[in-house]
PDB file of C-alpha atoms and ligand atoms in Angstrom:
ATOM      1  CA  MET A 224      -0.168   0.023  -0.067  1.00 87.00           C
ATOM      2  CA  ARG A 225       1.277   3.337  -0.879  1.00 92.00           C
ATOM      3  CA  LEU A 226       2.355   5.434   2.499  1.00 95.00           C
ATOM      4  CA  ASN A 227      -0.445   8.621   1.589  1.00 94.00           C
ATOM      5  CA  ALA A 228      -3.109   5.614   1.233  1.00 90.00           C
ATOM      6  CA  PHE A 229      -1.791   4.141   4.811  1.00 89.00           C
ATOM      7  CA  LEU A 230      -1.862   7.399   6.640  1.00 90.00           C
ATOM      8  CA  ALA A 231      -5.147   7.910   5.103  1.00 84.00           C
ATOM      9  CA  ARG A 232      -6.431   5.032   6.473  1.00 78.00           C
ATOM     10  CA  ALA A 233      -4.791   4.952   9.973  1.00 80.00           C
ATOM     11  CA  GLY A 234      -6.973   8.569  10.220  1.00 76.00           C
ATOM     12  CA  ILE A 235      -3.920  10.492  10.139  1.00 86.00           C
ATOM     13  CA  ALA A 236      -4.743  12.990   6.913  1.00 86.00           C
ATOM     14  CA  SER A 237      -6.886  12.533   4.170  1.00 86.00           C
ATOM     15  CA  ARG A 238      -4.461  11.430   1.182  1.00 88.00           C
ATOM     16  CA  ARG A 239      -3.796  14.873  -0.179  1.00 92.00           C
ATOM     17  CA  GLY A 240      -2.790  15.522   3.263  1.00 93.00           C
ATOM     18  CA  ALA A 241      -0.548  12.520   3.914  1.00 94.00           C
ATOM     19  CA  ASP A 242       0.935  13.953   0.414  1.00 95.00           C
ATOM     20  CA  GLU A 243       1.946  17.319   2.496  1.00 96.00           C
ATOM     21  CA  LEU A 244       3.339  15.687   5.677  1.00 96.00           C
ATOM     22  CA  ILE A 245       5.330  13.236   3.313  1.00 96.00           C
ATOM     23  CA  LYS A 246       6.600  15.815   1.582  1.00 96.00           C
ATOM     24  CA  SER A 247       7.363  17.802   4.649  1.00 96.00           C
ATOM     25  CA  GLY A 248       9.755  15.087   5.631  1.00 95.00           C
ATOM     26  CA  ARG A 249       7.624  14.282   9.132  1.00 96.00           C
ATOM     27  CA  VAL A 250       6.881  10.625   8.312  1.00 96.00           C
ATOM     28  CA  THR A 251       9.266   8.044   8.754  1.00 96.00           C
ATOM     29  CA  VAL A 252       9.349   4.394   7.595  1.00 96.00           C
ATOM     30  CA  ASN A 253      11.414   1.944   9.866  1.00 94.00           C
ATOM     31  CA  GLY A 254      13.343   5.018  10.637  1.00 94.00           C
ATOM     32  CA  GLU A 255      14.065   6.604   6.979  1.00 94.00           C
ATOM     33  CA  ALA A 256      12.409   9.617   5.303  1.00 95.00           C
ATOM     34  CA  GLY A 257       9.231   8.441   3.763  1.00 95.00           C
ATOM     35  CA  GLN A 258       8.945   9.733  -0.086  1.00 96.00           C
ATOM     36  CA  LEU A 259       5.694  10.362  -2.085  1.00 95.00           C
ATOM     37  CA  ASN A 260       6.516   6.275  -3.919  1.00 94.00           C
ATOM     38  CA  THR A 261       7.196   4.570  -0.667  1.00 95.00           C
ATOM     39  CA  VAL A 262       5.718   1.424  -0.345  1.00 94.00           C
ATOM     40  CA  VAL A 263       4.445  -0.128   3.221  1.00 92.00           C
ATOM     41  CA  GLY A 264       4.020  -3.455   4.138  1.00 84.00           C
ATOM     42  CA  ALA A 265       2.667  -5.486   6.558  1.00 74.00           C
ATOM     43  CA  HIS A 266       5.750  -5.199   8.852  1.00 83.00           C
ATOM     44  CA  ASP A 267       6.703  -1.145   8.538  1.00 89.00           C
ATOM     45  CA  LEU A 268       6.989   1.012  11.109  1.00 92.00           C
ATOM     46  CA  VAL A 269       5.503   4.188  10.142  1.00 94.00           C
ATOM     47  CA  ALA A 270       5.770   7.277  12.228  1.00 94.00           C
ATOM     48  CA  VAL A 271       5.142  10.965  12.158  1.00 95.00           C
ATOM     49  CA  ASP A 272       7.025  13.376  13.957  1.00 94.00           C
ATOM     50  CA  GLY A 273       8.824  10.162  15.683  1.00 92.00           C
ATOM     51  CA  GLU A 274       4.913   8.543  16.870  1.00 90.00           C
ATOM     52  CA  GLU A 275       4.431   5.500  15.939  1.00 90.00           C
ATOM     53  CA  VAL A 276       1.329   5.115  13.840  1.00 89.00           C
ATOM     54  CA  ALA A 277      -1.078   2.315  14.833  1.00 80.00           C
ATOM     55  CA  ARG A 278      -2.182   0.023  11.813  1.00 75.00           C
ATOM     56  CA  GLN A 279      -6.662   0.638  11.386  1.00 74.00           C
ATOM     57  CA  ARG A 280      -7.747  -2.368  12.256  1.00 81.00           C
ATOM     58  CA  LEU A 281      -9.961  -4.284   9.183  1.00 88.00           C
ATOM     59  CA  ARG A 282     -13.420  -4.418  10.095  1.00 92.00           C
ATOM     60  CA  TYR A 283     -16.406  -6.299   8.323  1.00 95.00           C
ATOM     61  CA  VAL A 284     -19.701  -5.637   9.518  1.00 97.00           C
ATOM     62  CA  LEU A 285     -22.966  -7.371   8.662  1.00 98.00           C
ATOM     63  CA  LEU A 286     -25.766  -5.536   9.372  1.00 98.00           C
ATOM     64  CA  HIS A 287     -29.777  -6.681   8.871  1.00 98.00           C
ATOM     65  CA  LYS A 288     -30.768  -2.693   7.861  1.00 98.00           C
ATOM     66  CA  PRO A 289     -34.050  -1.726   9.401  1.00 98.00           C
ATOM     67  CA  ALA A 290     -36.787   0.425   7.465  1.00 97.00           C
ATOM     68  CA  GLY A 291     -36.395   4.292   7.295  1.00 95.00           C
ATOM     69  CA  VAL A 292     -32.694   4.576   7.828  1.00 96.00           C
ATOM     70  CA  VAL A 293     -30.477   5.714   4.998  1.00 96.00           C
ATOM     71  CA  THR A 294     -27.440   3.682   3.921  1.00 95.00           C
ATOM     72  CA  THR A 295     -25.348   7.405   2.831  1.00 85.00           C
ATOM     73  CA  ALA A 296     -22.852   8.583   6.104  1.00 75.00           C
ATOM     74  CA  ARG A 297     -25.115  11.623   6.644  1.00 79.00           C
ATOM     75  CA  ASP A 298     -28.102  12.631   5.143  1.00 83.00           C
ATOM     76  CA  PRO A 299     -29.170  15.907   4.421  1.00 86.00           C
ATOM     77  CA  GLN A 300     -33.083  15.978   5.820  1.00 87.00           C
ATOM     78  CA  GLY A 301     -31.361  14.047   9.060  1.00 88.00           C
ATOM     79  CA  ARG A 302     -32.714  10.394   9.114  1.00 90.00           C
ATOM     80  CA  PRO A 303     -30.681   7.865  11.107  1.00 93.00           C
ATOM     81  CA  THR A 304     -28.399   6.477   9.071  1.00 95.00           C
ATOM     82  CA  VAL A 305     -26.889   2.628   8.883  1.00 96.00           C
ATOM     83  CA  VAL A 306     -23.230   3.897   9.979  1.00 93.00           C
ATOM     84  CA  GLU A 307     -24.944   4.831  13.487  1.00 93.00           C
ATOM     85  CA  LEU A 308     -26.302   1.483  13.771  1.00 95.00           C
ATOM     86  CA  VAL A 309     -22.475  -0.023  14.001  1.00 94.00           C
ATOM     87  CA  PRO A 310     -19.770   0.971  16.154  1.00 89.00           C
ATOM     88  CA  ALA A 311     -18.162   3.935  15.346  1.00 85.00           C
ATOM     89  CA  GLU A 312     -14.203   2.704  15.621  1.00 80.00           C
ATOM     90  CA  PRO A 313     -12.791   1.718  13.238  1.00 80.00           C
ATOM     91  CA  ARG A 314     -15.348   3.345  10.979  1.00 84.00           C
ATOM     92  CA  VAL A 315     -16.801   1.471   8.269  1.00 90.00           C
ATOM     93  CA  VAL A 316     -18.857   2.418   5.387  1.00 90.00           C
ATOM     94  CA  PRO A 317     -21.551   0.695   3.375  1.00 94.00           C
ATOM     95  CA  VAL A 318     -20.864  -1.105   0.151  1.00 95.00           C
ATOM     96  CA  GLY A 319     -23.884  -0.679  -2.155  1.00 93.00           C
ATOM     97  CA  ARG A 320     -26.895   0.877  -1.065  1.00 93.00           C
ATOM     98  CA  LEU A 321     -29.887  -0.275  -0.133  1.00 97.00           C
ATOM     99  CA  ASP A 322     -33.163   2.131  -0.453  1.00 97.00           C
ATOM    100  CA  ALA A 323     -34.123   4.096   2.694  1.00 96.00           C
ATOM    101  CA  ASP A 324     -37.430   1.926   3.046  1.00 97.00           C
ATOM    102  CA  THR A 325     -35.709  -1.782   2.081  1.00 98.00           C
ATOM    103  CA  THR A 326     -34.646  -4.326   4.483  1.00 98.00           C
ATOM    104  CA  GLY A 327     -32.163  -6.249   5.132  1.00 98.00           C
ATOM    105  CA  ALA A 328     -28.614  -7.373   4.523  1.00 98.00           C
ATOM    106  CA  LEU A 329     -26.094  -4.526   4.269  1.00 98.00           C
ATOM    107  CA  LEU A 330     -22.053  -5.721   4.779  1.00 97.00           C
ATOM    108  CA  LEU A 331     -20.800  -2.680   6.024  1.00 96.00           C
ATOM    109  CA  THR A 332     -16.556  -2.850   6.053  1.00 93.00           C
ATOM    110  CA  ASN A 333     -13.200  -0.235   5.833  1.00 88.00           C
ATOM    111  CA  ASP A 334     -11.635  -2.360   3.871  1.00 87.00           C
ATOM    112  CA  GLY A 335     -11.900  -0.440   0.855  1.00 82.00           C
ATOM    113  CA  GLN A 336     -10.139  -2.911  -1.855  1.00 82.00           C
ATOM    114  CA  LEU A 337     -12.576  -5.784  -0.768  1.00 90.00           C
ATOM    115  CA  ALA A 338     -15.502  -3.200  -0.903  1.00 91.00           C
ATOM    116  CA  HIS A 339     -14.547  -2.196  -4.620  1.00 88.00           C
ATOM    117  CA  ARG A 340     -14.110  -5.797  -5.354  1.00 89.00           C
ATOM    118  CA  LEU A 341     -17.586  -6.132  -4.495  1.00 92.00           C
ATOM    119  CA  ALA A 342     -19.247  -3.520  -5.832  1.00 88.00           C
ATOM    120  CA  HIS A 343     -17.658  -3.744  -9.065  1.00 87.00           C
ATOM    121  CA  PRO A 344     -19.896  -5.042 -11.641  1.00 82.00           C
ATOM    122  CA  ARG A 345     -17.300  -7.531 -13.194  1.00 84.00           C
ATOM    123  CA  TYR A 346     -17.733  -9.526  -9.970  1.00 87.00           C
ATOM    124  CA  GLY A 347     -21.622  -9.558 -10.450  1.00 90.00           C
ATOM    125  CA  VAL A 348     -21.896 -10.710  -6.203  1.00 95.00           C
ATOM    126  CA  GLU A 349     -24.821 -12.442  -5.797  1.00 96.00           C
ATOM    127  CA  LYS A 350     -28.168 -10.473  -3.977  1.00 97.00           C
ATOM    128  CA  THR A 351     -31.016 -12.208  -2.990  1.00 98.00           C
ATOM    129  CA  TYR A 352     -34.342 -10.440  -2.780  1.00 98.00           C
ATOM    130  CA  VAL A 353     -37.403 -10.923  -0.857  1.00 98.00           C
ATOM    131  CA  THR A 354     -40.499  -8.569  -2.614  1.00 98.00           C
ATOM    132  CA  ASP A 355     -43.891  -8.288  -1.627  1.00 98.00           C
ATOM    133  CA  VAL A 356     -46.103  -6.896  -4.787  1.00 98.00           C
ATOM    134  CA  GLU A 357     -49.533  -5.674  -6.011  1.00 98.00           C
ATOM    135  CA  GLY A 358     -51.284  -7.971  -7.693  1.00 98.00           C
ATOM    136  CA  ASP A 359     -49.650 -11.555  -7.750  1.00 98.00           C
ATOM    137  CA  PRO A 360     -47.256 -12.580 -10.286  1.00 97.00           C
ATOM    138  CA  GLY A 361     -48.092 -15.676 -12.620  1.00 96.00           C
ATOM    139  CA  GLU A 362     -45.194 -18.128 -14.818  1.00 97.00           C
ATOM    140  CA  ASP A 363     -45.417 -15.478 -17.583  1.00 97.00           C
ATOM    141  CA  VAL A 364     -44.430 -12.825 -15.580  1.00 98.00           C
ATOM    142  CA  LEU A 365     -41.355 -14.652 -13.717  1.00 98.00           C
ATOM    143  CA  ARG A 366     -40.635 -15.740 -16.961  1.00 98.00           C
ATOM    144  CA  ARG A 367     -39.832 -11.916 -17.884  1.00 97.00           C
ATOM    145  CA  LEU A 368     -37.803 -11.426 -14.646  1.00 98.00           C
ATOM    146  CA  ARG A 369     -35.347 -14.358 -15.497  1.00 98.00           C
ATOM    147  CA  GLN A 370     -35.109 -13.153 -19.392  1.00 97.00           C
ATOM    148  CA  GLY A 371     -34.576  -9.497 -18.620  1.00 96.00           C
ATOM    149  CA  VAL A 372     -36.738  -6.508 -18.497  1.00 97.00           C
ATOM    150  CA  GLU A 373     -35.984  -3.516 -20.928  1.00 97.00           C
ATOM    151  CA  LEU A 374     -35.633  -0.635 -18.146  1.00 97.00           C
ATOM    152  CA  ASP A 375     -34.419   2.904 -19.157  1.00 96.00           C
ATOM    153  CA  ASP A 376     -30.737   2.137 -18.481  1.00 96.00           C
ATOM    154  CA  GLY A 377     -30.717  -0.724 -20.467  1.00 96.00           C
ATOM    155  CA  PRO A 378     -32.482  -4.700 -20.581  1.00 97.00           C
ATOM    156  CA  THR A 379     -31.355  -6.216 -17.302  1.00 97.00           C
ATOM    157  CA  ALA A 380     -29.168  -9.515 -17.306  1.00 96.00           C
ATOM    158  CA  PRO A 381     -30.642 -12.935 -16.932  1.00 95.00           C
ATOM    159  CA  ALA A 382     -32.261 -13.565 -13.326  1.00 96.00           C
ATOM    160  CA  ARG A 383     -33.370 -16.032 -11.061  1.00 98.00           C
ATOM    161  CA  ALA A 384     -37.133 -15.614  -9.861  1.00 98.00           C
ATOM    162  CA  ARG A 385     -39.421 -17.586  -8.223  1.00 98.00           C
ATOM    163  CA  ARG A 386     -43.060 -17.275  -6.318  1.00 97.00           C
ATOM    164  CA  LEU A 387     -43.145 -17.728  -2.580  1.00 98.00           C
ATOM    165  CA  GLY A 388     -46.647 -17.488  -2.303  1.00 97.00           C
ATOM    166  CA  ARG A 389     -49.147 -15.031  -3.186  1.00 97.00           C
ATOM    167  CA  GLY A 390     -47.742 -11.582  -4.006  1.00 98.00           C
ATOM    168  CA  ARG A 391     -44.322 -12.481  -2.777  1.00 98.00           C
ATOM    169  CA  VAL A 392     -41.286 -13.196  -4.957  1.00 98.00           C
ATOM    170  CA  GLU A 393     -37.403 -14.049  -4.853  1.00 98.00           C
ATOM    171  CA  LEU A 394     -35.511 -12.902  -7.062  1.00 98.00           C
ATOM    172  CA  VAL A 395     -31.463 -13.360  -7.014  1.00 98.00           C
ATOM    173  CA  LEU A 396     -29.521 -10.698  -8.729  1.00 97.00           C
ATOM    174  CA  HIS A 397     -25.862 -10.571 -10.008  1.00 95.00           C
ATOM    175  CA  GLU A 398     -26.482  -6.783 -11.213  1.00 93.00           C
ATOM    176  CA  GLY A 399     -26.507  -3.844  -8.561  1.00 90.00           C
ATOM    177  CA  ARG A 400     -28.488  -0.869 -10.191  1.00 93.00           C
ATOM    178  CA  LYS A 401     -30.120   1.712  -9.040  1.00 94.00           C
ATOM    179  CA  HIS A 402     -33.123   0.411  -7.581  1.00 97.00           C
ATOM    180  CA  GLN A 403     -32.916  -2.521 -10.206  1.00 97.00           C
ATOM    181  CA  VAL A 404     -35.327  -4.356  -7.938  1.00 98.00           C
ATOM    182  CA  LYS A 405     -38.733  -1.834  -7.798  1.00 98.00           C
ATOM    183  CA  ARG A 406     -38.018  -0.560 -11.411  1.00 98.00           C
ATOM    184  CA  MET A 407     -37.805  -4.485 -12.908  1.00 98.00           C
ATOM    185  CA  LEU A 408     -40.890  -5.294 -10.923  1.00 98.00           C
ATOM    186  CA  ALA A 409     -42.733  -2.114 -12.035  1.00 98.00           C
ATOM    187  CA  ALA A 410     -42.193  -2.479 -15.424  1.00 98.00           C
ATOM    188  CA  VAL A 411     -43.497  -5.999 -15.008  1.00 98.00           C
ATOM    189  CA  GLY A 412     -46.450  -4.253 -13.849  1.00 98.00           C
ATOM    190  CA  HIS A 413     -46.322  -5.657 -10.214  1.00 98.00           C
ATOM    191  CA  PRO A 414     -45.063  -2.558  -8.230  1.00 98.00           C
ATOM    192  CA  VAL A 415     -43.232  -3.295  -4.794  1.00 98.00           C
ATOM    193  CA  THR A 416     -44.698  -2.934  -1.770  1.00 98.00           C
ATOM    194  CA  ARG A 417     -42.154  -4.743   0.100  1.00 98.00           C
ATOM    195  CA  LEU A 418     -38.476  -5.085  -0.367  1.00 98.00           C
ATOM    196  CA  HIS A 419     -36.067  -7.317   1.551  1.00 98.00           C
ATOM    197  CA  ARG A 420     -32.578  -8.531   1.085  1.00 98.00           C
ATOM    198  CA  SER A 421     -32.388 -11.717   2.358  1.00 98.00           C
ATOM    199  CA  ALA A 422     -28.936 -12.606   1.245  1.00 98.00           C
ATOM    200  CA  TYR A 423     -25.833 -10.758   0.280  1.00 97.00           C
ATOM    201  CA  ALA A 424     -22.794 -12.361  -1.093  1.00 96.00           C
ATOM    202  CA  GLY A 425     -23.214 -15.466   0.012  1.00 95.00           C
ATOM    203  CA  LEU A 426     -24.239 -13.698   4.122  1.00 97.00           C
ATOM    204  CA  THR A 427     -27.549 -14.415   5.265  1.00 97.00           C
ATOM    205  CA  LEU A 428     -29.117 -13.195   8.368  1.00 97.00           C
ATOM    206  CA  GLU A 429     -29.441 -15.523  10.342  1.00 96.00           C
ATOM    207  CA  GLY A 430     -29.629 -14.956  14.065  1.00 95.00           C
ATOM    208  CA  LEU A 431     -29.860 -11.130  13.170  1.00 98.00           C
ATOM    209  CA  GLU A 432     -32.849  -9.194  14.173  1.00 98.00           C
ATOM    210  CA  PRO A 433     -33.768  -5.752  12.347  1.00 98.00           C
ATOM    211  CA  ALA A 434     -30.868  -3.002  13.423  1.00 97.00           C
ATOM    212  CA  GLU A 435     -28.645  -6.024  14.629  1.00 98.00           C
ATOM    213  CA  TRP A 436     -24.835  -6.574  13.375  1.00 98.00           C
ATOM    214  CA  ARG A 437     -22.131  -8.712  13.698  1.00 97.00           C
ATOM    215  CA  GLU A 438     -19.033  -9.058  12.887  1.00 96.00           C
ATOM    216  CA  LEU A 439     -18.029 -11.549   9.964  1.00 97.00           C
ATOM    217  CA  GLU A 440     -15.670 -14.772  10.597  1.00 95.00           C
ATOM    218  CA  PRO A 441     -12.002 -14.863   8.999  1.00 93.00           C
ATOM    219  CA  SER A 442     -13.526 -17.946   6.777  1.00 94.00           C
ATOM    220  CA  GLU A 443     -16.549 -15.328   5.957  1.00 95.00           C
ATOM    221  CA  VAL A 444     -13.977 -12.606   4.704  1.00 94.00           C
ATOM    222  CA  GLU A 445     -11.747 -15.089   3.015  1.00 92.00           C
ATOM    223  CA  LEU A 446     -14.796 -16.149   1.368  1.00 92.00           C
ATOM    224  CA  LEU A 447     -15.861 -12.370  -0.255  1.00 93.00           C
ATOM    225  CA  ARG A 448     -12.255 -12.069  -1.404  1.00 88.00           C
ATOM    226  CA  THR A 449     -11.927 -15.057  -3.098  1.00 85.00           C
ATOM    227  CA  GLY A 450     -15.541 -15.942  -4.118  1.00 72.00           C
TER     228      GLY A 450
HETATM  229  N1  URA B  74     -33.584  -2.670  -5.745  1.00 60.20           N
HETATM  230  C1  URA B  74     -34.308  -1.942  -5.453  1.00 60.20           C
HETATM  231  O1  URA B  74     -35.063  -1.107  -6.202  1.00 60.20           O
HETATM  232  N2  URA B  74     -34.100  -1.212  -4.034  1.00 60.20           N
HETATM  233  C2  URA B  74     -33.082  -1.258  -3.143  1.00 60.20           C
HETATM  234  O2  URA B  74     -32.845  -1.291  -2.154  1.00 60.20           O
HETATM  235  C3  URA B  74     -32.342  -2.733  -3.403  1.00 60.20           C
HETATM  236  C4  URA B  74     -32.474  -3.680  -4.942  1.00 60.20           C
END
């Protein structure tokens, strides 16, 4: 990791601020003056003004997001945010978004590399949604959802869809476009009345009530990295 990224992750300064610190000669790596292009590994000792910089622990939190809570770090309308529901230190941020009225599985982390990977369309992370809709979709509607629905930003990719009961559908997607589930169901004539994400990248909400969270097991983190 670049020295400025290390300092930013440790909460010392922004990346640009870290560059200034490095240029002014206040940062050392293993006792030598750090440079803008210095790369820091797991065993390097970084200090600012002679004081050792503690590494920030990487944290991975799975939250059962309740309704009425926004997925941004701060809300101009003053609504509660998901970040306020989890421990403040080290600070974690959500991977992707759920609408304020959507409930369910939301991952938060300070591991920027993993967050970037999971949010990237190329990796096509699997997301499972359970949705209550107006009316009762039949097999023809389910087939359209599976094959792809024409939305204003292009057709959706093939998905899995099954009826769970009257007016209730499970949809498994590998895409994550804005309001995608609501737009897909509206496009097939069955507007969403309630939306819940029951699983994200294989992580389910087992044992978590709304607003509860847990840290991921190391084996789960490993699966997210490699899976
Ligand atoms: N699709 C939506 O429409 N809303 C969400 O919150 C998630 C997926």
